[in-house]
Coordinates of C-alpha atoms (C1' of nucleotides) in Angstrom, one line a residue:
Chain A
M1 CA -12.1 -16.6 -14.0
S2 CA -14.7 -14.7 -12.5
A3 CA -14.2 -12.3 -9.7
A4 CA -15.8 -14.9 -7.1
D5 CA -13.5 -17.6 -8.0
E6 CA -10.1 -14.7 -8.0
T7 CA -11.2 -13.7 -4.3
A8 CA -11.8 -17.8 -3.3
E9 CA -8.6 -18.4 -4.8
R10 CA -6.9 -15.5 -2.5
A11 CA -8.8 -16.7 0.4
A12 CA -7.4 -20.4 0.0
G13 CA -4.2 -19.4 -1.6
D14 CA -2.9 -18.5 1.7
E15 CA -4.3 -21.2 3.8
Q16 CA 0.1 -20.9 5.6
P17 CA -0.9 -18.1 7.5
W18 CA 1.1 -16.5 10.0
D19 CA 4.2 -16.3 7.6
E20 CA 5.2 -12.6 8.1
V21 CA 5.8 -13.4 11.8
T22 CA 9.3 -14.7 12.1
P23 CA 11.4 -15.7 13.5
E24 CA 10.0 -19.4 13.8
A25 CA 9.9 -19.5 17.4
A26 CA 7.9 -16.2 17.5
K27 CA 5.3 -17.4 14.8
K28 CA 5.3 -20.7 17.6
L29 CA 4.4 -18.7 20.0
L30 CA 2.4 -16.6 18.4
V31 CA -0.1 -19.6 17.0
A32 CA -0.1 -21.1 20.4
A33 CA -1.5 -18.1 21.5
V34 CA -4.0 -17.7 18.6
E35 CA -5.3 -21.3 20.0
A36 CA -5.3 -20.5 24.0
F37 CA -7.1 -17.0 23.1
A38 CA -9.7 -18.3 20.9
E39 CA -10.4 -21.2 23.4
R40 CA -10.3 -19.7 26.8
G41 CA -10.3 -16.0 26.5
Y42 CA -7.4 -13.5 26.6
H43 CA -8.0 -13.2 30.6
A44 CA -8.3 -16.5 31.1
T45 CA -5.1 -17.9 29.1
T46 CA -1.8 -17.5 31.1
T47 CA 1.8 -16.7 29.8
R48 CA 2.6 -20.4 31.3
D49 CA -0.3 -21.7 28.9
I50 CA 0.7 -20.2 25.7
A51 CA 4.4 -21.3 26.3
G52 CA 3.6 -24.6 27.4
R53 CA 1.8 -24.9 23.7
A54 CA 4.5 -24.1 22.2
G55 CA 6.8 -26.2 23.7
M56 CA 8.9 -23.6 25.1
S57 CA 9.5 -22.4 29.0
P58 CA 7.5 -19.2 30.5
A59 CA 10.4 -17.0 29.9
A60 CA 10.8 -17.9 25.8
L61 CA 8.0 -15.8 25.7
Y62 CA 9.4 -12.6 26.7
I63 CA 12.4 -12.6 24.0
H64 CA 10.2 -12.3 21.4
Y65 CA 6.9 -10.3 22.7
K66 CA 7.5 -7.3 25.0
T67 CA 4.2 -8.0 26.9
K68 CA 1.1 -10.4 26.6
E69 CA -1.0 -7.6 25.4
E70 CA 1.5 -7.0 22.6
L71 CA 1.0 -10.7 21.5
L72 CA -2.7 -10.1 21.2
H73 CA -1.8 -6.6 19.4
R74 CA -0.2 -8.7 17.1
I75 CA -2.4 -11.0 16.6
S76 CA -5.2 -8.3 16.2
R77 CA -3.5 -6.2 13.6
I78 CA -2.8 -9.2 11.1
G79 CA -6.0 -10.3 11.5
H80 CA -7.8 -6.9 10.7
D81 CA -5.5 -6.2 7.8
K82 CA -6.4 -9.7 6.4
A83 CA -10.1 -8.9 6.7
L84 CA -9.9 -5.7 5.3
E85 CA -7.8 -7.2 2.6
I86 CA -10.3 -9.4 2.1
L87 CA -13.3 -7.1 1.5
N88 CA -11.1 -4.7 -0.3
A89 CA -10.7 -7.3 -2.8
A90 CA -14.5 -8.1 -3.2
Y91 CA -14.6 -4.2 -3.4
D92 CA -12.2 -3.9 -6.4
G93 CA -13.4 -6.9 -8.3
V94 CA -15.3 -6.6 -11.2
G95 CA -19.2 -6.8 -11.5
T96 CA -22.2 -5.3 -10.9
P97 CA -22.7 -4.0 -7.2
T98 CA -24.7 -7.5 -6.9
E99 CA -21.7 -9.8 -7.4
R100 CA -19.4 -7.8 -5.6
L101 CA -21.9 -7.9 -2.4
A102 CA -22.4 -11.4 -2.6
D103 CA -18.7 -11.8 -2.8
A104 CA -18.0 -10.0 -0.1
V105 CA -19.9 -11.7 2.0
R106 CA -18.9 -15.0 0.8
S107 CA -15.3 -14.2 1.2
F108 CA -15.6 -12.6 4.9
V109 CA -17.6 -15.3 5.9
R110 CA -15.6 -18.0 4.8
W111 CA -12.6 -16.4 6.5
H112 CA -14.5 -15.9 9.7
A113 CA -15.4 -19.7 9.5
G114 CA -12.5 -21.3 8.0
R115 CA -10.1 -19.6 10.5
Y116 CA -12.7 -19.6 13.5
T117 CA -10.1 -19.5 16.1
T118 CA -8.5 -16.3 14.7
A119 CA -11.1 -14.5 13.8
R120 CA -12.6 -15.6 17.5
V121 CA -9.6 -13.0 19.0
V122 CA -9.6 -10.4 16.2
Q123 CA -13.4 -10.0 16.8
Y124 CA -14.0 -10.7 20.6
E125 CA -10.9 -9.6 22.4
L126 CA -10.7 -5.9 21.4
D127 CA -11.3 -5.0 25.2
A128 CA -8.3 -6.6 26.2
L129 CA -6.0 -4.1 23.9
S130 CA -4.4 -1.2 25.3
D131 CA -6.0 2.3 24.7
T132 CA -3.3 3.0 22.0
H133 CA -3.8 -0.5 20.3
R134 CA -7.3 -0.3 20.5
T135 CA -7.4 2.9 18.8
E136 CA -5.4 1.7 16.0
I137 CA -7.3 -1.2 15.5
L138 CA -10.6 0.7 15.7
G139 CA -9.5 2.8 12.7
L140 CA -9.2 -0.4 10.8
R141 CA -12.8 -1.2 11.9
R142 CA -14.2 1.6 10.4
Q143 CA -12.5 1.1 7.0
S144 CA -14.3 -2.8 6.9
D145 CA -17.5 -1.0 7.5
A146 CA -16.7 2.4 5.1
V147 CA -16.4 -0.7 2.2
V148 CA -19.5 -2.5 3.0
R149 CA -21.3 0.9 2.9
R150 CA -20.0 1.8 -0.7
I151 CA -20.6 -1.4 -2.3
L152 CA -24.2 -0.9 -0.9
N153 CA -24.6 2.6 -2.0
E154 CA -23.6 1.4 -5.6
G155 CA -26.2 -0.8 -5.3
V156 CA -28.4 1.4 -4.2
E157 CA -27.6 4.1 -6.8
A158 CA -27.5 1.5 -9.4
G159 CA -31.1 0.5 -8.8
E160 CA -30.3 -3.0 -7.9
F161 CA -30.7 -2.6 -4.2
D162 CA -33.4 -1.1 -2.3
V163 CA -31.8 0.0 1.1
P164 CA -33.6 2.5 2.6
D165 CA -31.1 2.6 5.8
V166 CA -27.4 2.1 4.7
P167 CA -25.5 2.7 7.7
G168 CA -28.0 0.6 9.8
T169 CA -28.4 -2.7 7.1
T170 CA -24.4 -2.3 6.8
V171 CA -24.1 -2.6 10.6
A172 CA -26.2 -5.9 10.3
V173 CA -24.4 -7.4 7.3
L174 CA -21.0 -7.0 8.7
S175 CA -22.3 -8.0 12.4
L176 CA -23.8 -11.2 10.7
C177 CA -20.7 -12.1 9.0
I178 CA -18.6 -11.3 12.4
D179 CA -20.7 -13.4 14.6
V180 CA -20.1 -16.6 12.5
A181 CA -16.8 -16.7 14.0
R182 CA -18.8 -17.2 17.6
W183 CA -20.8 -20.1 16.6
F184 CA -19.0 -22.1 13.9
N185 CA -16.8 -24.8 14.8
T186 CA -15.2 -27.9 13.1
Q187 CA -17.7 -30.1 14.0
G188 CA -20.7 -28.7 12.8
R189 CA -22.3 -30.4 9.6
R190 CA -21.5 -27.2 7.4
T191 CA -18.2 -26.1 5.8
P192 CA -16.6 -22.8 5.6
D193 CA -17.9 -22.5 1.5
E194 CA -21.3 -23.6 2.3
V195 CA -21.9 -20.8 5.1
G196 CA -20.6 -18.2 2.6
A197 CA -23.0 -19.0 -0.1
L198 CA -25.9 -19.3 2.1
Y199 CA -25.5 -16.0 3.9
A200 CA -24.5 -14.4 0.6
D201 CA -27.6 -15.7 -0.7
L202 CA -29.1 -14.3 2.7
V203 CA -27.8 -10.7 2.6
L204 CA -28.8 -10.5 -1.1
R205 CA -31.9 -10.9 -0.7
M206 CA -32.1 -8.2 2.7
V207 CA -30.7 -5.6 0.1
S208 CA -32.2 -7.0 -3.4
A209 CA -35.2 -4.8 -4.9
Q210 CA -38.6 -6.4 -4.7
K211 CA -40.2 -7.1 -7.6
K212 CA -43.9 -7.2 -6.9
Chain B
M1 CA -54.0 -4.8 21.2
S2 CA -52.2 -6.5 18.4
A3 CA -50.0 -9.1 19.4
A4 CA -47.0 -7.3 18.8
D5 CA -48.1 -4.2 21.2
E6 CA -48.6 -7.0 24.1
T7 CA -45.2 -8.2 23.5
A8 CA -43.7 -4.7 23.4
E9 CA -45.5 -4.0 26.7
R10 CA -44.2 -7.1 28.4
A11 CA -40.9 -6.1 27.2
A12 CA -40.9 -2.5 28.7
G13 CA -43.0 -3.2 31.5
D14 CA -40.7 -4.8 33.6
E15 CA -38.2 -2.5 33.1
Q16 CA -37.3 -3.0 36.8
P17 CA -35.5 -6.1 36.4
W18 CA -33.6 -8.5 38.8
D19 CA -36.5 -8.1 41.1
E20 CA -36.5 -11.5 41.7
V21 CA -33.2 -11.4 43.3
T22 CA -33.4 -10.8 47.0
P23 CA -32.5 -9.7 49.4
E24 CA -31.4 -6.5 48.8
A25 CA -27.8 -6.7 49.4
A26 CA -27.5 -9.4 47.0
K27 CA -29.9 -7.7 44.2
K28 CA -27.1 -4.8 44.4
L29 CA -24.2 -7.2 44.1
L30 CA -25.8 -8.8 41.1
V31 CA -26.5 -5.6 39.2
A32 CA -22.2 -4.5 40.2
A33 CA -21.2 -7.7 38.4
V34 CA -23.7 -7.4 35.4
E35 CA -21.8 -3.7 34.8
A36 CA -18.4 -5.1 35.6
F37 CA -18.7 -8.5 33.4
A38 CA -20.6 -6.3 30.6
E39 CA -17.4 -4.0 30.8
R40 CA -14.4 -5.5 31.0
G41 CA -15.7 -9.2 30.6
Y42 CA -15.9 -12.4 33.8
H43 CA -12.3 -12.6 34.2
A44 CA -11.0 -9.4 34.0
T45 CA -13.3 -9.0 36.9
T46 CA -12.2 -9.1 40.8
T47 CA -14.4 -9.9 43.3
R48 CA -13.1 -6.3 44.7
D49 CA -14.3 -4.6 41.9
I50 CA -18.0 -5.7 41.6
A51 CA -18.1 -5.9 45.8
G52 CA -16.4 -1.7 45.3
R53 CA -19.2 -0.9 43.1
A54 CA -22.3 -2.2 45.4
G55 CA -20.6 0.1 47.8
M56 CA -19.5 -3.1 49.9
S57 CA -16.6 -5.1 51.5
P58 CA -15.4 -7.9 49.3
A59 CA -16.3 -10.4 51.7
A60 CA -20.0 -9.5 51.5
L61 CA -20.0 -10.9 48.3
Y62 CA -19.8 -14.7 49.6
I63 CA -22.5 -14.0 52.3
H64 CA -24.9 -14.3 49.3
Y65 CA -23.2 -16.0 46.7
K66 CA -20.6 -18.8 47.3
T67 CA -18.4 -18.1 44.7
K68 CA -17.8 -15.3 41.6
E69 CA -18.8 -18.2 39.1
E70 CA -22.1 -18.6 40.9
L71 CA -23.0 -14.7 40.6
L72 CA -22.1 -15.5 36.8
H73 CA -24.9 -18.4 36.6
R74 CA -27.6 -16.3 38.1
I75 CA -27.1 -13.8 36.0
S76 CA -26.7 -16.0 33.1
R77 CA -29.7 -18.3 33.7
I78 CA -32.1 -15.2 34.8
G79 CA -30.7 -13.6 31.4
H80 CA -31.7 -16.5 29.6
D81 CA -34.9 -17.6 30.8
K82 CA -36.4 -13.7 29.9
A83 CA -34.9 -14.3 26.5
L84 CA -36.4 -17.5 25.9
E85 CA -39.9 -15.8 27.3
I86 CA -39.9 -13.1 25.0
L87 CA -39.8 -15.7 21.9
N88 CA -41.9 -17.6 23.4
A89 CA -44.4 -15.0 23.7
A90 CA -43.7 -14.4 20.1
Y91 CA -44.3 -17.6 19.3
D92 CA -47.8 -18.0 21.2
G93 CA -48.9 -14.6 19.7
V94 CA -51.9 -14.3 17.2
G95 CA -51.7 -13.6 13.6
T96 CA -49.7 -15.0 10.6
P97 CA -45.9 -16.5 10.8
T98 CA -45.1 -13.5 9.7
E99 CA -46.0 -11.1 12.2
R100 CA -45.1 -13.7 14.8
L101 CA -41.5 -14.0 13.4
A102 CA -41.3 -10.1 12.8
D103 CA -42.9 -9.3 16.8
A104 CA -40.0 -12.2 17.8
V105 CA -37.3 -10.2 15.7
R106 CA -38.5 -7.0 17.0
S107 CA -38.8 -8.0 20.8
F108 CA -35.8 -9.8 20.7
V109 CA -33.5 -7.1 19.2
R110 CA -35.1 -4.8 21.7
W111 CA -34.1 -6.8 24.5
H112 CA -30.6 -7.2 23.3
A113 CA -30.3 -3.1 22.3
G114 CA -32.2 -2.3 25.6
R115 CA -30.4 -4.2 28.2
Y116 CA -27.2 -4.8 26.2
T117 CA -25.2 -5.0 29.5
T118 CA -26.8 -7.9 30.5
A119 CA -27.6 -9.4 26.9
R120 CA -23.4 -9.3 26.7
V121 CA -22.7 -11.3 30.1
V122 CA -25.6 -13.8 28.8
Q123 CA -24.3 -14.2 25.2
Y124 CA -20.2 -13.7 25.4
E125 CA -19.2 -15.1 28.9
L126 CA -20.8 -18.9 28.8
D127 CA -17.6 -20.3 28.7
A128 CA -16.7 -18.9 32.6
L129 CA -19.5 -21.3 33.7
S130 CA -18.6 -24.3 34.7
D131 CA -19.4 -27.8 33.1
T132 CA -22.6 -28.2 35.0
H133 CA -23.9 -24.7 34.5
R134 CA -22.9 -24.5 30.9
T135 CA -24.9 -27.7 30.1
E136 CA -27.6 -26.3 31.6
I137 CA -27.3 -22.8 30.2
L138 CA -27.1 -24.4 26.4
G139 CA -30.3 -26.6 26.6
L140 CA -32.0 -23.2 27.1
R141 CA -30.2 -22.1 24.2
R142 CA -31.6 -25.0 22.3
Q143 CA -35.2 -24.1 23.1
S144 CA -34.6 -20.5 22.0
D145 CA -33.1 -21.9 18.4
A146 CA -36.3 -24.5 18.4
V147 CA -38.6 -21.8 18.7
V148 CA -37.2 -19.5 15.9
R149 CA -37.1 -22.5 14.0
R150 CA -40.6 -23.6 14.3
I151 CA -42.0 -20.5 13.2
L152 CA -39.8 -20.3 9.9
N153 CA -41.1 -23.7 9.3
E154 CA -44.8 -23.1 9.8
G155 CA -44.0 -20.0 7.6
V156 CA -43.1 -22.2 5.1
E157 CA -45.7 -24.5 5.4
A158 CA -48.1 -21.6 4.6
G159 CA -46.2 -20.4 2.0
E160 CA -45.6 -17.2 3.1
F161 CA -41.9 -17.6 3.1
D162 CA -39.3 -19.2 0.9
V163 CA -36.6 -20.7 2.8
P164 CA -34.1 -23.2 1.3
D165 CA -32.3 -23.7 4.1
V166 CA -34.1 -23.5 7.4
P167 CA -31.8 -24.8 10.1
G168 CA -29.0 -22.2 8.7
T169 CA -31.7 -19.5 8.4
T170 CA -32.6 -20.2 12.2
V171 CA -28.9 -19.7 13.1
A172 CA -28.6 -16.7 11.1
V173 CA -31.3 -14.9 12.4
L174 CA -30.6 -15.4 16.0
S175 CA -27.2 -14.8 15.0
L176 CA -28.0 -12.0 13.7
C177 CA -30.2 -10.8 16.7
I178 CA -27.8 -11.9 19.2
D179 CA -24.6 -9.8 17.5
V180 CA -26.9 -6.9 18.6
A181 CA -25.5 -7.0 22.2
R182 CA -22.2 -6.7 20.8
W183 CA -22.2 -3.6 19.1
F184 CA -24.9 -1.6 20.1
N185 CA -24.2 1.6 22.8
T186 CA -26.2 4.1 24.6
Q187 CA -24.1 6.9 22.7
G188 CA -25.4 5.2 19.3
R189 CA -28.2 7.3 17.4
R190 CA -30.5 4.5 16.9
T191 CA -33.0 3.3 20.0
P192 CA -33.7 -0.1 21.0
D193 CA -37.1 0.6 19.1
E194 CA -35.5 1.6 16.0
V195 CA -33.1 -1.3 16.3
G196 CA -36.2 -3.5 16.3
A197 CA -37.8 -2.4 13.9
L198 CA -34.9 -2.3 11.1
Y199 CA -34.1 -6.4 12.0
A200 CA -37.7 -7.2 11.8
D201 CA -37.4 -5.6 8.3
L202 CA -34.3 -6.7 7.3
V203 CA -35.2 -10.7 8.3
L204 CA -38.7 -10.4 6.5
R205 CA -36.7 -9.5 3.7
M206 CA -34.7 -12.9 4.2
V207 CA -37.3 -15.2 4.5
S208 CA -40.0 -13.6 2.2
A209 CA -41.3 -15.4 -1.0
Q210 CA -39.9 -13.4 -3.9
K211 CA -42.4 -12.1 -6.0
K212 CA -41.0 -12.1 -9.5
Chain C
dC1 C1' 40.4 -21.4 18.1
dC2 C1' 38.3 -18.1 20.7
dC3 C1' 34.3 -14.5 21.1
dG4 C1' 30.3 -12.0 21.2
dA5 C1' 25.7 -11.9 20.3
dA6 C1' 21.2 -14.5 20.1
dG7 C1' 18.3 -17.4 21.5
dG8 C1' 17.2 -20.6 25.5
dT9 C1' 15.9 -21.5 30.6
dG10 C1' 15.0 -22.5 35.9
dA11 C1' 14.0 -20.0 39.6
dG12 C1' 11.7 -16.8 41.6
dC13 C1' 10.2 -11.6 43.3
dA14 C1' 6.3 -8.7 43.7
dA15 C1' 1.6 -8.3 43.2
dG16 C1' -2.8 -9.3 43.0
dC17 C1' -6.5 -13.0 42.8
dG18 C1' -11.0 -15.7 45.0
dC19 C1' -12.0 -17.0 49.6
dT20 C1' -11.9 -17.4 54.4
dT21 C1' -12.2 -16.3 59.3
dA22 C1' -12.9 -13.6 63.6
dG23 C1' -15.6 -11.0 65.7
dA24 C1' -18.6 -6.0 65.4
dG25 C1' -23.1 -4.4 65.3
dC26 C1' -28.4 -4.4 64.6
dT27 C1' -32.5 -6.7 64.5
dT28 C1' -35.9 -9.8 66.7
dG29 C1' -38.9 -13.1 69.5
dA30 C1' -38.8 -15.6 74.4
Chain D
dT1 C1' -33.7 -8.2 78.7
dC2 C1' -30.6 -10.5 76.3
dA3 C1' -29.0 -14.5 73.7
dA4 C1' -29.6 -16.2 69.0
dG5 C1' -28.9 -15.4 64.2
dC6 C1' -28.4 -12.5 60.8
dT7 C1' -25.3 -9.6 57.7
dC8 C1' -21.5 -7.4 56.9
dT9 C1' -16.3 -6.1 57.7
dA10 C1' -10.6 -6.2 58.6
dA11 C1' -7.2 -8.5 58.3
dG12 C1' -5.1 -11.9 55.9
dC13 C1' -3.8 -16.9 53.6
dG14 C1' -2.6 -19.8 50.1
dC15 C1' -1.7 -19.2 45.6
dT16 C1' -1.2 -18.0 40.8
dT17 C1' -0.5 -14.3 37.8
dG18 C1' 3.1 -11.4 34.6
dC19 C1' 7.5 -10.6 34.5
dT20 C1' 12.8 -10.5 35.6
dC21 C1' 17.4 -12.4 36.2
dA22 C1' 21.5 -14.8 36.3
dC23 C1' 23.4 -18.1 33.6
dC24 C1' 23.7 -21.7 29.9
dT25 C1' 24.1 -23.1 25.1
dT26 C1' 24.8 -22.6 20.4
dC27 C1' 26.9 -20.6 16.0
dG28 C1' 28.9 -17.0 12.5
dG29 C1' 33.3 -14.0 11.7
dG30 C1' 38.1 -12.7 13.2

DNA sequence: CCCGAAGGTGAGCAAGCGCTTAGAGCTTGA
DNA sequence: TCAAGCTCTAAGCGCTTGCTCACCTTCGGG
């Protein structure tokens, strides 16, 4: 089994997400919140809407979460942990920097497309977090950035990549992947796998040493 | 003067934007709204906040705009017109598809970075528009998409580009440029010109025929 | 068999929201 | 000279918001 397949299995394996959220009612509310936040945005979503989607009364929300913002924070934290785990799995995989970069982009994009409602909340609702919570989350994002930069640097050292501006290219690669959550939707013609494959190819072209 | 320089001049030339908005008070309110929407998002911004930034009373807003949503629509419309104009200028420029694609990416990215508050509202607050207004704006976005796709197709026909998936690559190129508005900020180390140059280079690598 | 903890509800509070209205001040042309 | 017509404000209306509270159920352990 190749490193790519292993990562694919891992990403596809836990397609019953939010299992870490208990009890059942808290999970139902959280899933409802993800849907609502992704659809309308955090500030346009009311606690009545979230509770309604979960089939509960508005007051039920406050048994499991102190505030609406705490709900967002739980979602954001779990999502960022997952995103970072995906990148780390690719970094720790076997293979050349080229293979591991392709692996990282493929699985990272697949997650942003396949779980685009979650990813949208995770990537585009940071501003709605409290100062404390946002600071915590930004720490995780810096780690994601560092993982990609490390792969690029290793590829340059190995002579596989020609990247004049590693920090700039790191930002661009992550940006390209993250933005998938904005435009992807299930009505589109492509599957998450297809987008992942396309993007892995495009990113490799961006960094490959030109053979002239 | 090259085609690239002409576009640069045009993009840099009207750095006193919103000149089409009159009278003065309406412009002041609109600029205040752009700042507030970019900072907090449409739904988290109050009409009192907008009026306050413009140094006026909350009621003053309703002399110049029927609703808060109409304000967003004016901003979105003007911004999308500008973005489309930038892409069209690059398309209509002289030069090979390679030069015109680089020109398009460079000036499009420069706008998203240099005017990132406006771009943020334009690109990330579409959902807050009314159905009618959103439909109108989506028409402009489809035109932007078409321009980029046309340049890619012409490059493929000319044998300059190796792009197996033109629609997918079109989405990726636009996505990469648009996302600049999300992460760019004036505290960063790069100028809009530098980001534009970097991204033009990255995009050319994505589409260039590989010389093996 | 009853008790207390835990999970749930209906009603509703205080605050803040988008927006309106009555009228004040300033400019302008008959 | 002054009525007409803008532009703007102070005050506030009706409504929705995030969140609370008194109370009701369900259920495992003494």
